[in-house]
PDB file of C-alpha atoms in Angstrom:
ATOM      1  CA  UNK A 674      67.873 118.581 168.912  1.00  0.00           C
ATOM      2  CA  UNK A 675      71.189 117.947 168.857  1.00  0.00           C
ATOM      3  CA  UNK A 676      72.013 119.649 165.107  1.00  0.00           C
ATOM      4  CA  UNK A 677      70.483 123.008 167.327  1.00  0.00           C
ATOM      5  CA  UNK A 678      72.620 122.434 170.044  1.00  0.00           C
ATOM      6  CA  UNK A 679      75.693 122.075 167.372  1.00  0.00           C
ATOM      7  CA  UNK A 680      74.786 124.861 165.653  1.00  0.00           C
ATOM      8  CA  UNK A 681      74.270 126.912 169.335  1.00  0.00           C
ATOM      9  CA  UNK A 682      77.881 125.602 170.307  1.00  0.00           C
ATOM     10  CA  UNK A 683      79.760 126.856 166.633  1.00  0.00           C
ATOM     11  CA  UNK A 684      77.504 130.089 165.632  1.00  0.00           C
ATOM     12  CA  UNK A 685      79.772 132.505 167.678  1.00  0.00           C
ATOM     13  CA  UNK A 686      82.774 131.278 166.033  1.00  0.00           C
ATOM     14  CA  UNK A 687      81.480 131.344 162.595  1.00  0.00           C
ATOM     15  CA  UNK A 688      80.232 134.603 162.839  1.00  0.00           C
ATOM     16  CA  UNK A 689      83.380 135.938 164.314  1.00  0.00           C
ATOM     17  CA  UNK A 690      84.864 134.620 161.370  1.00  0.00           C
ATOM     18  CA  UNK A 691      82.405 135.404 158.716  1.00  0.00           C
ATOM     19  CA  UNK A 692      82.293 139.488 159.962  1.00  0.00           C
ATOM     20  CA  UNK A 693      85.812 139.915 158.528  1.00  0.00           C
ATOM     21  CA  UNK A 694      86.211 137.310 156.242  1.00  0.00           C
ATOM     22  CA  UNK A 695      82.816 137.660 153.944  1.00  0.00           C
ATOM     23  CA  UNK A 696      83.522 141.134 152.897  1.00  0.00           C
ATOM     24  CA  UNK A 697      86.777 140.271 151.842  1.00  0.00           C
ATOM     25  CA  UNK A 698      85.563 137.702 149.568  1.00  0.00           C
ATOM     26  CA  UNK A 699      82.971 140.086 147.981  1.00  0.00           C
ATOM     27  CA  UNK A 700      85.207 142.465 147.303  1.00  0.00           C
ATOM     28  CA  UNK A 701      87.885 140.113 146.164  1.00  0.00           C
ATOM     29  CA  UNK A 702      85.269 138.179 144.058  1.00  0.00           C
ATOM     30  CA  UNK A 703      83.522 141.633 142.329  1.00  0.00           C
ATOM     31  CA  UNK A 704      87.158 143.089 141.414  1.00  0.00           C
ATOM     32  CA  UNK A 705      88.729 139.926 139.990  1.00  0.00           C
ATOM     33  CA  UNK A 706      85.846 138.724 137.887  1.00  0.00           C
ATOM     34  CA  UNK A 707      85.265 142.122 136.772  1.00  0.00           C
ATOM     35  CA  UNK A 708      88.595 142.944 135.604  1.00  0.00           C
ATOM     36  CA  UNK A 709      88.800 139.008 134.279  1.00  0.00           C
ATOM     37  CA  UNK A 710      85.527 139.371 131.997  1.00  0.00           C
ATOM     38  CA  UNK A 711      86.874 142.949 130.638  1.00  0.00           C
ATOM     39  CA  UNK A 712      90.172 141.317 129.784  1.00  0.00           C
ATOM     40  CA  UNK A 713      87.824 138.235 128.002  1.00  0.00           C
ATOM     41  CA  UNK A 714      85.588 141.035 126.299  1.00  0.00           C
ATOM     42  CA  UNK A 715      88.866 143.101 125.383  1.00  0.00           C
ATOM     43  CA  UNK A 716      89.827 139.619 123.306  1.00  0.00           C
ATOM     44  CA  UNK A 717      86.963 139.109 122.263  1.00  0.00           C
ATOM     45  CA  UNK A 718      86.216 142.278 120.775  1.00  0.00           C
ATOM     46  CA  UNK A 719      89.643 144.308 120.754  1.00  0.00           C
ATOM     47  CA  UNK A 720      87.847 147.203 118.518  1.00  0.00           C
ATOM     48  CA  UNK A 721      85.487 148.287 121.577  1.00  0.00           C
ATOM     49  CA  UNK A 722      86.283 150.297 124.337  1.00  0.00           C
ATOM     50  CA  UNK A 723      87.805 148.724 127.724  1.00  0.00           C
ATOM     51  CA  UNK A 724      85.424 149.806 130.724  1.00  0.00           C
ATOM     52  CA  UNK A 725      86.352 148.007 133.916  1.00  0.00           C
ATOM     53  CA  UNK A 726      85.476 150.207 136.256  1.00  0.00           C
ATOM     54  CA  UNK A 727      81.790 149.924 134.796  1.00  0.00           C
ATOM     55  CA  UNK A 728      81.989 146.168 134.311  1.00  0.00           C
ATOM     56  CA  UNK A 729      82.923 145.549 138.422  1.00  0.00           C
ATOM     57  CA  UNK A 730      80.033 147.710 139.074  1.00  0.00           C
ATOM     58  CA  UNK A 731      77.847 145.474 137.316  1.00  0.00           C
ATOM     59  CA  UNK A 732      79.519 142.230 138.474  1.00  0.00           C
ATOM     60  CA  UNK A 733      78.324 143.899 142.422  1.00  0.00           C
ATOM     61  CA  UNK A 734      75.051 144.458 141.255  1.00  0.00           C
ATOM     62  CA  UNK A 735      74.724 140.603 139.856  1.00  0.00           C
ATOM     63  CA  UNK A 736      76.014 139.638 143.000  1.00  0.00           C
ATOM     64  CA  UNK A 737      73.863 141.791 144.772  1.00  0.00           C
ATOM     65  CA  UNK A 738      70.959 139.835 143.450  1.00  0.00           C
ATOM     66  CA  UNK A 739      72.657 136.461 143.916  1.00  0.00           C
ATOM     67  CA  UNK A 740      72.492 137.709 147.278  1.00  0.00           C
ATOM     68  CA  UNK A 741      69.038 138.626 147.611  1.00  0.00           C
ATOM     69  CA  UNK A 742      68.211 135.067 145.977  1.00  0.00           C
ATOM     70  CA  UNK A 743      70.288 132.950 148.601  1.00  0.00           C
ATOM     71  CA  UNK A 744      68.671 135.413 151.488  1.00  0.00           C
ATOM     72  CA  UNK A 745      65.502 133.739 150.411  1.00  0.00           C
ATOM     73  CA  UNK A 746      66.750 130.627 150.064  1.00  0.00           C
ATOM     74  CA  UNK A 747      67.983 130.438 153.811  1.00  0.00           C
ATOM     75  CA  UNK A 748      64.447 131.765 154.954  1.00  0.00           C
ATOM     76  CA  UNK A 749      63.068 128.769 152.979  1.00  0.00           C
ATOM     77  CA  UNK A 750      65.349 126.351 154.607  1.00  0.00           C
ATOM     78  CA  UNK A 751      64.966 128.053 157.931  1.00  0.00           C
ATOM     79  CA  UNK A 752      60.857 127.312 157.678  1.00  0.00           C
ATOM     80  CA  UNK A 753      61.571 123.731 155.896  1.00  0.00           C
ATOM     81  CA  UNK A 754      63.747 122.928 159.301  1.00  0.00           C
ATOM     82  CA  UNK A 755      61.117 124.252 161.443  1.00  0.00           C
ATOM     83  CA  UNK A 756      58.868 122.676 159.990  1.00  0.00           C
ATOM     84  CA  UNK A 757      60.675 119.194 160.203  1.00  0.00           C
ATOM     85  CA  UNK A 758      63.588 119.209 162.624  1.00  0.00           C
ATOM     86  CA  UNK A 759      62.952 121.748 165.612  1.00  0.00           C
ATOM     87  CA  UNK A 760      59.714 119.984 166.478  1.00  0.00           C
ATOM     88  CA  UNK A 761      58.241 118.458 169.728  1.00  0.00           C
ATOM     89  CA  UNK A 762      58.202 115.003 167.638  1.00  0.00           C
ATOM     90  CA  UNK A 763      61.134 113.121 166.534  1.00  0.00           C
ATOM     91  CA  UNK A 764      62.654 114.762 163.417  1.00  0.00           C
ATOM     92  CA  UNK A 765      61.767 113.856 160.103  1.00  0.00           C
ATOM     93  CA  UNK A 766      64.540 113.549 158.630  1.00  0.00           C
ATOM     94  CA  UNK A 767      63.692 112.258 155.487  1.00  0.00           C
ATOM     95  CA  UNK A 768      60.778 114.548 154.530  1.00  0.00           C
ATOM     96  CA  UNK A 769      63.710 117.282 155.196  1.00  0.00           C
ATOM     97  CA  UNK A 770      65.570 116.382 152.658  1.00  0.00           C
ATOM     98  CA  UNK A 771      63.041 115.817 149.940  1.00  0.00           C
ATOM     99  CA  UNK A 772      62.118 119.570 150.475  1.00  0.00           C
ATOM    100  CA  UNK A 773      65.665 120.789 150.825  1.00  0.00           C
ATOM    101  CA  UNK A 774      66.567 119.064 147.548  1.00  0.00           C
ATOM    102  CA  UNK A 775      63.231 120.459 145.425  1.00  0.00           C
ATOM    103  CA  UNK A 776      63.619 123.802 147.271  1.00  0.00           C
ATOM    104  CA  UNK A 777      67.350 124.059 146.429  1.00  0.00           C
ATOM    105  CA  UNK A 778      66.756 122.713 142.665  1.00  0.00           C
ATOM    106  CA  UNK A 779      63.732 125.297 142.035  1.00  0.00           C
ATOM    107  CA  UNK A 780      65.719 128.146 143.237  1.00  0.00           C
ATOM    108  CA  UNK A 781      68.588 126.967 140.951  1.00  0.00           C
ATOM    109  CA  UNK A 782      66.161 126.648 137.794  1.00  0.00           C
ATOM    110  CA  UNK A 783      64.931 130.537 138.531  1.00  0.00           C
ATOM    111  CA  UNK A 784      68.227 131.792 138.941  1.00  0.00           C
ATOM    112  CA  UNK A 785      69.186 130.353 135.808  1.00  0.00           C
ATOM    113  CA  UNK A 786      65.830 131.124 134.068  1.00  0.00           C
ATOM    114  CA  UNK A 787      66.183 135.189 135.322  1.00  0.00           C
ATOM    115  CA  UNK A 788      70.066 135.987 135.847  1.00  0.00           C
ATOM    116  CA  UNK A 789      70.566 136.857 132.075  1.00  0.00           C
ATOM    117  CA  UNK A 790      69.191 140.317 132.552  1.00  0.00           C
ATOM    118  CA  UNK A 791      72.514 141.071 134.968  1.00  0.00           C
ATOM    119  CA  UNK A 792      74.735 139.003 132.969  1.00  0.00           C
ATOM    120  CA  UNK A 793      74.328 140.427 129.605  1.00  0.00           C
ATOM    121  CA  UNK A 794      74.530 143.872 131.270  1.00  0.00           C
ATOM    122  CA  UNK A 795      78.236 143.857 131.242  1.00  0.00           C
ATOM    123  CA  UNK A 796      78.303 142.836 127.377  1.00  0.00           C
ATOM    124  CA  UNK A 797      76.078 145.962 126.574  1.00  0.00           C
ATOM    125  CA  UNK A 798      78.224 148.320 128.604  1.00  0.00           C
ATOM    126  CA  UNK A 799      81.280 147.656 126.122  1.00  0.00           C
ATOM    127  CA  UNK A 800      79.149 147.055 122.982  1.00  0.00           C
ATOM    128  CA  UNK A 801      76.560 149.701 122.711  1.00  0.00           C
ATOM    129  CA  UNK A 802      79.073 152.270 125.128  1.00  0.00           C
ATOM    130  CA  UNK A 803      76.485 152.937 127.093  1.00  0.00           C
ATOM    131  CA  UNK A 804      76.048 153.465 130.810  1.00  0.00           C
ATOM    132  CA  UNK A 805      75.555 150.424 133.914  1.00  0.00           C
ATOM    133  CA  UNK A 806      72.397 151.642 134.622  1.00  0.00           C
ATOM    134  CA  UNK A 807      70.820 151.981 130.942  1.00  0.00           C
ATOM    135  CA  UNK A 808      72.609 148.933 130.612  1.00  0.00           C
ATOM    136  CA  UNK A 809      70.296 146.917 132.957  1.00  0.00           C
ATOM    137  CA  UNK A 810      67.379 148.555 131.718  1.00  0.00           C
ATOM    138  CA  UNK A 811      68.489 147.662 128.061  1.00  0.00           C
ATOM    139  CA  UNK A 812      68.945 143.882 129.249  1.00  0.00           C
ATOM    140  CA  UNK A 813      65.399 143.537 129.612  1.00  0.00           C
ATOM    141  CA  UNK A 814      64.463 145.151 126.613  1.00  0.00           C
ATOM    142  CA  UNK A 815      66.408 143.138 123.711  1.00  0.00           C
ATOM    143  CA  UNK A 816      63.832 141.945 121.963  1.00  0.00           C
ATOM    144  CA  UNK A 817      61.867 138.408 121.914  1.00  0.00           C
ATOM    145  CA  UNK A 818      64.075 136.393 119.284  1.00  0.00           C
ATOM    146  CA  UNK A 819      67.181 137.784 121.413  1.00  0.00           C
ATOM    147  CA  UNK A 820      65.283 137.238 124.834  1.00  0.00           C
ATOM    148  CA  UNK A 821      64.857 133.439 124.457  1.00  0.00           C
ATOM    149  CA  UNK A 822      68.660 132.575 123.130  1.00  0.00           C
ATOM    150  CA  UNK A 823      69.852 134.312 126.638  1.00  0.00           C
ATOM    151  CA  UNK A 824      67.245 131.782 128.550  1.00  0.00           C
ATOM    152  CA  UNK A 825      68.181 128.919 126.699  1.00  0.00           C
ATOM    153  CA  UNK A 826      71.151 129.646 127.109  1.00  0.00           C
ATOM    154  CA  UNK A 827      71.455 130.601 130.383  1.00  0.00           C
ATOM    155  CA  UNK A 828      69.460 127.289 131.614  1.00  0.00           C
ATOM    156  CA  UNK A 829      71.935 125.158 129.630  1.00  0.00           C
ATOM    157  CA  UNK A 830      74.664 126.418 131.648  1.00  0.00           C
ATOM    158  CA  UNK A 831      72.832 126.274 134.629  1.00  0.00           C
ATOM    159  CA  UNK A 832      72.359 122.645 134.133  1.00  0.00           C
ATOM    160  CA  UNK A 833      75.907 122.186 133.247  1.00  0.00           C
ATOM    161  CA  UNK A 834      77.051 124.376 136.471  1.00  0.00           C
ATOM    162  CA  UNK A 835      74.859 121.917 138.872  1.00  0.00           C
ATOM    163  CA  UNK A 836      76.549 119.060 136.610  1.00  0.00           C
ATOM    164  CA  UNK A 837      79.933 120.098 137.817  1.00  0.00           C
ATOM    165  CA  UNK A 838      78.911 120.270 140.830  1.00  0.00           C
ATOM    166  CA  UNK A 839      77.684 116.786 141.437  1.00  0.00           C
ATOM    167  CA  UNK A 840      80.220 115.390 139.272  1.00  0.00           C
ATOM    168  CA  UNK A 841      82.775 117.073 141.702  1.00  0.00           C
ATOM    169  CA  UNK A 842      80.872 115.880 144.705  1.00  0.00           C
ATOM    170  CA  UNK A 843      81.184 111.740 143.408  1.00  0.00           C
ATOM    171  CA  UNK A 844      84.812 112.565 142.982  1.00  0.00           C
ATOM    172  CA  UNK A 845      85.855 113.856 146.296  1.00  0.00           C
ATOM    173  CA  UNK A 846      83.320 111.324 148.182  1.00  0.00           C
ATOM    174  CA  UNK A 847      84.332 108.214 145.928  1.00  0.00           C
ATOM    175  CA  UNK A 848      87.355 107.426 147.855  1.00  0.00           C
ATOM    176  CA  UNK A 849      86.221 107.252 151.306  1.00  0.00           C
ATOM    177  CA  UNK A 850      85.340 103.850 151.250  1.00  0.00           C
ATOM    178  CA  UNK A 851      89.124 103.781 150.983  1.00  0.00           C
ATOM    179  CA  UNK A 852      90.224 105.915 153.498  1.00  0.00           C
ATOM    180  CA  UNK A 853      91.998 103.400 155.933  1.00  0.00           C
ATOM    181  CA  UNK A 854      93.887 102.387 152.871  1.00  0.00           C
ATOM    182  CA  UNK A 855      94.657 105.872 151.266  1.00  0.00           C
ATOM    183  CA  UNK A 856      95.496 108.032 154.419  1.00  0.00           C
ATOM    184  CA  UNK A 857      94.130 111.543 155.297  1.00  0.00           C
ATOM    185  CA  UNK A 858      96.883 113.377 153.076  1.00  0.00           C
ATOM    186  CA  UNK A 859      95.906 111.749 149.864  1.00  0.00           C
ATOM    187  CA  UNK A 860      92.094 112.592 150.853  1.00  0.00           C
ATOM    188  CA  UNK A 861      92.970 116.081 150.922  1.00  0.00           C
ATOM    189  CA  UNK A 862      94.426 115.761 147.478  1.00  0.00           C
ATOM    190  CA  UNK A 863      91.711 114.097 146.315  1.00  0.00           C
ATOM    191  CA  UNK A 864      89.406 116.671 147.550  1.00  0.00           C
ATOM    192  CA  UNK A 865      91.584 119.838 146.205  1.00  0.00           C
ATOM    193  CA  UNK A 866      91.811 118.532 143.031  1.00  0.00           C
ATOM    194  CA  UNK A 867      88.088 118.230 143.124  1.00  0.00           C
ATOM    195  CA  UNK A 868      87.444 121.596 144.074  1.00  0.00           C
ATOM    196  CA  UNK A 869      90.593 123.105 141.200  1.00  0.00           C
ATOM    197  CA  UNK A 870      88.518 120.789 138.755  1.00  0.00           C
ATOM    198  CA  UNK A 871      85.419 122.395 139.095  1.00  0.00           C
ATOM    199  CA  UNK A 872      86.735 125.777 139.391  1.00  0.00           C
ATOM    200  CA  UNK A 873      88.792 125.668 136.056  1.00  0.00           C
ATOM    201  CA  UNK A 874      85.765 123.764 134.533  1.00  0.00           C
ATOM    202  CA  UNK A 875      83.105 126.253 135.707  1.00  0.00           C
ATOM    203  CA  UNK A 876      84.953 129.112 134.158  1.00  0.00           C
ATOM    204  CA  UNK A 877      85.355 127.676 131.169  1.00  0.00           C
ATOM    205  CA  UNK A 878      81.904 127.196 130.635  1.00  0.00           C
ATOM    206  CA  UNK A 879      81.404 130.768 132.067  1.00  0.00           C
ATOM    207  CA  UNK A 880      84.114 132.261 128.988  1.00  0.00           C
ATOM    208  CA  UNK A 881      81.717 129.313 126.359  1.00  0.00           C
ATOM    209  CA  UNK A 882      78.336 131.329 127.899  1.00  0.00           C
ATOM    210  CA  UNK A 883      79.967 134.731 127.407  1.00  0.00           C
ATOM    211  CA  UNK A 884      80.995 134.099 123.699  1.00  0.00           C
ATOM    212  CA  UNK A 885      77.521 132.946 122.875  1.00  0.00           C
ATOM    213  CA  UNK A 886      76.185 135.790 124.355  1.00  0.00           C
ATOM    214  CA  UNK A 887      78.499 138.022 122.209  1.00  0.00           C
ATOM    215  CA  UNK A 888      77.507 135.960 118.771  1.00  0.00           C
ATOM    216  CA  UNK A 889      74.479 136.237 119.559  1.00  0.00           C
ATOM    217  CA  UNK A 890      74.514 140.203 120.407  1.00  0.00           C
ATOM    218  CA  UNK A 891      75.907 140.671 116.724  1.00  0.00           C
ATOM    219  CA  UNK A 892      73.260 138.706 115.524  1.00  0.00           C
ATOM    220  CA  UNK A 893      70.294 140.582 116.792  1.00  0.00           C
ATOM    221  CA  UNK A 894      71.570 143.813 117.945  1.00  0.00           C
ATOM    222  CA  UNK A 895      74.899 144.500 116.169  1.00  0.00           C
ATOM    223  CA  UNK A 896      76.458 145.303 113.100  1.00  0.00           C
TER     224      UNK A 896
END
């Protein structure tokens, strides 16, 4: 098909690309939000006792999973494509889609429903001064009331991350209807702003999750 043979012509040149390029970004990504969410938690609770170097761990090991999530998510869409695209028939395009979106969607609701356990790891290193790894294990053992506030309120910002998303998506894709009129330079404004919009918007609602987290911590666990 001719989405094979594109992929054929370009998958050198990504991967040449993505050899260097993707451990940069992990790196980057585990440093930066680690040292950001120890400077939030520092703020937040200026009496406790400022471990970075234990908070990036944990940020690699949530990222580690993210990783192992999306690694199944690929497979899936590898076997939905097969299944639909790199066949003998014509593709079915449509039937694609519908299982890309509910595929994509279900594996968004589980990472929201589960990802809790790594995220309120870093909160229990500073609080409770204990180690990354009894941290982890302590994340799954906080209790029932405490259990379901961290789902709820982990799926609430899951919804509200996929929100931002689309919401970002109509923005950059509402003006192309326009494009003749608007020119290619104020499309790429368009589309940056779109992208600094959601960024600044997703952490904010990343620093709202961690606070609620925190009130909640002192409500169940802490003094």
């Amino acid at each position: 098909s001719r989405i094979g043979d594109a992929w054929r012509v370009y998958e050198p040149h990504l991967m040449d690309v993505a050899k260097w390029l993707v451990p940069i970004a992990i790196v980057a990504w585990v440093v930066l939000s680690g040292l950001g969410r120890s400077l939030i938690l520092r703020q937040m609770e200026p009496v406790k006792k400022w471990r970075p170097l234990s908070v990036i761990g944990l940020q690699a090991a949530q990222l580690a999973v993210l990783g192992l999530v999306m690694w199944g998510w690929l497979a899936e869409m590898g076997s939905i494509a097969d299944a639909h695209i790199y066949t003998a028939d014509e593709p079915d395009l449509v039937g694609y889609l519908i299982s890309a979106v509910v595929l994509s969607l279900t594996t968004f609701v589980i990472w929201a429903l589960v990802s809790w356990t790594v995220m309120i790891a870093p909160l229990l290193v500073v609080l409770e001064g204990i180690s990354p790894w009894a941290a982890l294990g302590r994340s799954v053992r906080l209790g029932k009331a405490f259990t379901s506030k961290l789902v709820e309120i982990n799926l609430v910002m899951g919804i509200v991350r996929l929100a931002l998303l689309v919401l970002a998506a109509v923005f950059s894709a509402a003006p192309l209807p326009f494009s003749d009129q608007l020119g290619s330079g104020s499309l790429r404004i368009i589309l940056m702003a779109s992208i600094v919009f959601n960024f600044v918007a997703n952490d904010t609602f990343q620093v709202v999750r961690l606070k609620s987290f925190l009130e909640f911590w002192h409500r169940f666990c802490g003094e």
